Short mmCIF file of C-alpha atoms in Angstrom, two decimals:
data_model
loop_
_atom_site.label_atom_id
_atom_site.label_comp_id
_atom_site.label_asym_id
_atom_site.label_seq_id
_atom_site.Cartn_x
_atom_site.Cartn_y
_atom_site.Cartn_z
CA ASP A 137 213.70 205.05 151.00
CA GLY A 138 211.57 202.84 148.78
CA GLY A 139 208.51 201.23 150.18
CA ILE A 140 204.76 201.05 150.45
CA THR A 141 202.76 203.68 152.27
CA GLN A 142 199.27 202.93 153.55
CA SER A 143 196.94 205.49 155.03
CA PRO A 144 195.22 206.00 157.29
CA LYS A 145 196.67 203.65 159.90
CA TYR A 146 193.39 203.62 161.84
CA LEU A 147 189.93 204.24 160.43
CA PHE A 148 186.47 204.14 161.92
CA ARG A 149 183.37 203.67 159.82
CA LYS A 150 179.71 204.00 160.60
CA GLU A 151 177.20 201.54 159.23
CA GLY A 152 176.29 202.33 155.62
CA GLN A 153 179.39 204.38 154.85
CA ASN A 154 181.96 203.76 152.15
CA VAL A 155 185.59 204.28 153.08
CA THR A 156 188.73 204.35 150.96
CA LEU A 157 192.13 203.07 152.02
CA SER A 158 195.15 204.52 150.29
CA CYS A 159 198.16 202.54 149.07
CA GLU A 160 201.14 204.14 147.36
CA GLN A 161 204.42 202.48 146.35
CA ASN A 162 207.68 203.91 145.03
CA LEU A 163 209.34 200.57 144.33
CA ASN A 164 208.44 200.65 140.61
CA HIS A 165 206.67 197.32 141.06
CA ASP A 166 204.17 196.20 138.43
CA ALA A 167 201.91 194.10 140.63
CA MET A 168 199.93 195.29 143.65
CA TYR A 169 197.63 193.45 146.03
CA TRP A 170 195.12 193.98 148.82
CA TYR A 171 194.84 191.43 151.61
CA ARG A 172 192.59 191.22 154.62
CA GLN A 173 193.87 189.80 157.92
CA ASP A 174 191.54 188.54 160.66
CA PRO A 175 192.61 186.98 163.98
CA GLY A 176 193.32 183.25 163.69
CA GLN A 177 193.11 183.25 159.89
CA GLY A 178 195.61 183.43 157.09
CA LEU A 179 195.79 186.49 154.87
CA ARG A 180 193.01 186.49 152.29
CA LEU A 181 193.34 188.13 148.88
CA ILE A 182 190.76 190.80 148.06
CA TYR A 183 191.96 192.22 144.73
CA TYR A 184 195.15 192.32 142.73
CA SER A 185 196.48 194.26 139.77
CA GLN A 186 199.27 193.23 137.43
CA ILE A 187 199.27 196.35 135.30
CA VAL A 188 197.82 199.84 135.19
CA ASN A 189 194.10 200.00 134.35
CA ASP A 190 193.63 196.30 134.97
CA PHE A 191 192.73 194.36 138.14
CA GLN A 192 191.26 191.00 139.12
CA LYS A 193 189.10 189.78 141.97
CA GLY A 194 190.69 187.69 144.65
CA ASP A 195 189.01 185.22 146.96
CA ILE A 196 186.91 187.71 148.95
CA ALA A 197 186.17 190.63 146.57
CA GLU A 198 182.49 191.05 147.44
CA GLY A 199 181.82 194.43 149.05
CA TYR A 200 185.14 195.92 147.91
CA SER A 201 186.27 197.90 144.88
CA VAL A 202 189.65 199.08 143.58
CA SER A 203 191.20 201.19 140.86
CA ARG A 204 194.66 201.26 139.27
CA GLU A 205 194.96 204.52 137.35
CA LYS A 206 198.65 204.94 138.15
CA LYS A 207 201.42 202.39 138.59
CA GLU A 208 202.19 203.78 142.04
CA SER A 209 198.69 203.79 143.46
CA PHE A 210 196.11 201.09 144.26
CA PRO A 211 193.34 202.41 146.53
CA LEU A 212 190.77 200.09 148.09
CA THR A 213 187.19 201.16 148.79
CA VAL A 214 185.26 199.24 151.42
CA THR A 215 181.64 199.69 150.49
CA SER A 216 178.51 199.47 152.61
CA ALA A 217 177.86 196.11 150.94
CA GLN A 218 180.72 194.56 152.91
CA LYS A 219 178.88 193.06 155.88
CA ASN A 220 181.83 192.46 158.18
CA PRO A 221 184.49 195.04 157.33
CA THR A 222 186.27 195.27 160.68
CA ALA A 223 189.76 193.91 159.95
CA PHE A 224 193.40 194.73 159.34
CA TYR A 225 193.99 195.58 155.68
CA LEU A 226 197.35 195.05 154.04
CA CYS A 227 198.57 196.40 150.71
CA ALA A 228 201.48 194.65 149.00
CA SER A 229 203.48 194.79 145.81
CA SER A 230 205.81 192.54 143.84
CA ILE A 231 208.25 193.12 141.01
CA ALA A 232 206.08 191.12 138.60
CA ALA A 233 203.00 188.98 138.86
CA ALA A 234 205.13 185.87 138.41
CA ASN A 235 206.87 186.62 141.72
CA THR A 236 203.67 186.55 143.70
CA GLY A 237 205.29 184.86 146.68
CA GLU A 238 207.86 187.52 147.46
CA LEU A 239 205.72 190.43 148.50
CA PHE A 240 206.56 193.80 150.00
CA PHE A 241 203.89 194.88 152.46
CA GLY A 242 202.80 198.21 153.80
CA GLU A 243 202.24 198.87 157.50
CA GLY A 244 198.54 198.14 157.27
CA SER A 245 195.29 199.98 157.93
CA ARG A 246 192.99 198.91 160.76
CA LEU A 247 189.32 199.50 159.99
CA THR A 248 186.72 199.38 162.74
CA VAL A 249 182.99 199.61 162.19
CA LEU A 250 181.19 201.53 164.92
CA GLU B 249 191.51 171.59 148.44
CA ASP B 250 194.76 173.52 148.79
CA GLN B 251 195.59 174.08 152.43
CA VAL B 252 198.38 175.45 154.62
CA THR B 253 198.49 174.67 158.36
CA GLN B 254 200.93 176.15 160.83
CA SER B 255 201.73 174.75 164.25
CA PRO B 256 201.84 175.50 167.04
CA GLU B 257 199.51 178.50 167.12
CA ALA B 258 201.64 180.05 169.84
CA LEU B 259 205.05 179.22 171.29
CA ARG B 260 206.77 180.60 174.35
CA LEU B 261 210.53 180.16 174.66
CA GLN B 262 213.19 181.24 177.08
CA GLU B 263 216.04 183.21 175.59
CA GLY B 264 218.54 180.71 174.15
CA GLU B 265 216.03 177.85 173.98
CA SER B 266 216.07 176.58 170.38
CA SER B 267 212.90 175.27 168.74
CA SER B 268 211.10 174.80 165.42
CA LEU B 269 207.91 176.08 163.83
CA ASN B 270 206.02 173.87 161.41
CA CYS B 271 204.19 174.64 158.16
CA SER B 272 202.44 171.68 156.55
CA TYR B 273 200.76 171.99 153.18
CA THR B 274 198.60 170.14 150.70
CA VAL B 275 198.62 171.84 147.33
CA SER B 276 198.60 170.73 143.74
CA GLY B 277 201.82 171.73 142.09
CA LEU B 278 204.03 173.54 144.60
CA ARG B 279 205.79 176.47 142.96
CA GLY B 280 207.34 177.92 146.10
CA LEU B 281 207.06 178.22 149.88
CA PHE B 282 207.61 181.55 151.62
CA TRP B 283 208.26 182.57 155.21
CA TYR B 284 207.40 186.00 156.60
CA ARG B 285 207.85 187.70 159.94
CA GLN B 286 205.11 190.03 161.24
CA ASP B 287 205.49 192.34 164.22
CA PRO B 288 202.31 193.45 166.07
CA GLY B 289 200.40 196.11 164.16
CA LYS B 290 202.80 195.97 161.20
CA GLY B 291 202.85 194.41 157.76
CA PRO B 292 204.67 191.11 157.15
CA GLU B 293 208.34 191.19 156.21
CA PHE B 294 209.64 188.64 153.71
CA LEU B 295 212.25 186.21 155.05
CA PHE B 296 212.82 183.19 152.78
CA THR B 297 211.76 181.42 149.60
CA LEU B 298 212.11 177.64 149.21
CA TYR B 299 211.42 175.93 145.90
CA SER B 300 212.20 172.25 146.21
CA ALA B 301 212.44 169.47 148.80
CA GLY B 302 215.81 169.41 150.51
CA GLU B 303 216.43 173.12 150.08
CA GLU B 304 217.57 175.15 153.09
CA LYS B 305 217.95 178.90 153.68
CA GLU B 306 219.54 180.68 156.63
CA LYS B 307 219.43 184.18 158.05
CA GLU B 308 221.03 184.96 161.40
CA ARG B 309 219.33 182.67 163.96
CA LEU B 310 216.70 181.40 161.50
CA LYS B 311 216.93 178.41 159.18
CA ALA B 312 214.13 177.28 156.89
CA THR B 313 213.92 173.77 155.45
CA LEU B 314 211.51 172.13 153.03
CA THR B 315 210.23 168.60 152.46
CA LYS B 316 207.51 167.39 150.10
CA LYS B 317 204.84 167.88 152.78
CA GLU B 318 206.09 170.53 155.16
CA SER B 319 208.55 173.24 156.01
CA PHE B 320 210.26 173.99 159.28
CA LEU B 321 211.54 177.29 160.56
CA HIS B 322 214.29 176.49 163.04
CA ILE B 323 215.19 179.18 165.56
CA THR B 324 218.57 178.70 167.20
CA ALA B 325 219.33 180.41 170.51
CA PRO B 326 216.50 182.92 170.12
CA LYS B 327 216.58 186.41 171.57
CA PRO B 328 213.64 188.54 172.75
CA GLU B 329 213.82 190.53 169.50
CA ASP B 330 212.87 187.37 167.61
CA SER B 331 209.40 187.62 169.17
CA ALA B 332 206.87 188.01 166.34
CA THR B 333 204.28 186.12 164.37
CA TYR B 334 205.81 183.94 161.66
CA LEU B 335 203.70 183.36 158.56
CA CYS B 336 204.09 180.64 155.98
CA ALA B 337 202.67 180.94 152.46
CA VAL B 338 202.58 178.48 149.59
CA GLN B 339 202.38 179.33 145.91
CA ALA B 340 200.50 176.69 143.98
CA THR B 341 199.87 176.13 140.28
CA GLY B 342 198.29 179.23 138.80
CA ASN B 343 200.33 181.52 141.05
CA LYS B 344 197.73 181.51 143.81
CA LEU B 345 199.32 182.31 147.18
CA ILE B 346 197.86 180.58 150.23
CA PHE B 347 198.78 181.83 153.71
CA GLY B 348 198.75 179.91 156.95
CA ALA B 349 197.33 181.48 160.11
CA GLY B 350 200.79 181.96 161.60
CA THR B 351 202.67 181.02 164.76
CA ARG B 352 202.99 183.65 167.52
CA LEU B 353 206.44 183.36 169.05
CA ALA B 354 207.32 184.96 172.39
CA VAL B 355 210.91 184.82 173.60
CA HIS B 356 211.41 185.79 177.23
CA PRO B 357 214.69 186.93 178.82
#
């Protein structure tokens, strides 16, 4: 079955640590995205990539980094510079960047800072 | 400033009690409006795309409509399995996607 796989589902981080969230898709989609979801707020875009080896900052990129070395993979690193990283992180993809409204989402990764 | 507001924040219905969720928006150059369903602890699932005022889309007990200022998600005779958070998103000029905070729907038997 085609889809998006995020791992891990739950992750705990100590202060000062970097953590990496995995996102893999087998939908052959060109565009991939990382969103952050906090209670009572709409999804906020962290980073997006329209093509391999290229990515752009979203609205809240500070304290995060990404890479897009393969079409199928778009990992997100939450660095120690992110001051409030506890949140639910969602990876998504779309057929092409022009179809940015019709997104396929993964199951999410919940990050908690201890 | 582009903005998407969903109301109510939470809605409790009895099974079979029809109602509507609202998504109002102020954006420059609407390119599309999207509805998603999100179950607790899961990623959102795409439901509908609406492009122009007057357009309607239906899926089972759900019907989405669009005007120049807002969209409604009508739920007819809901069942407990319709319980979820419903998200609205608007695509503005430049392809930016703006999400509302969602409406949490609980349908009780």
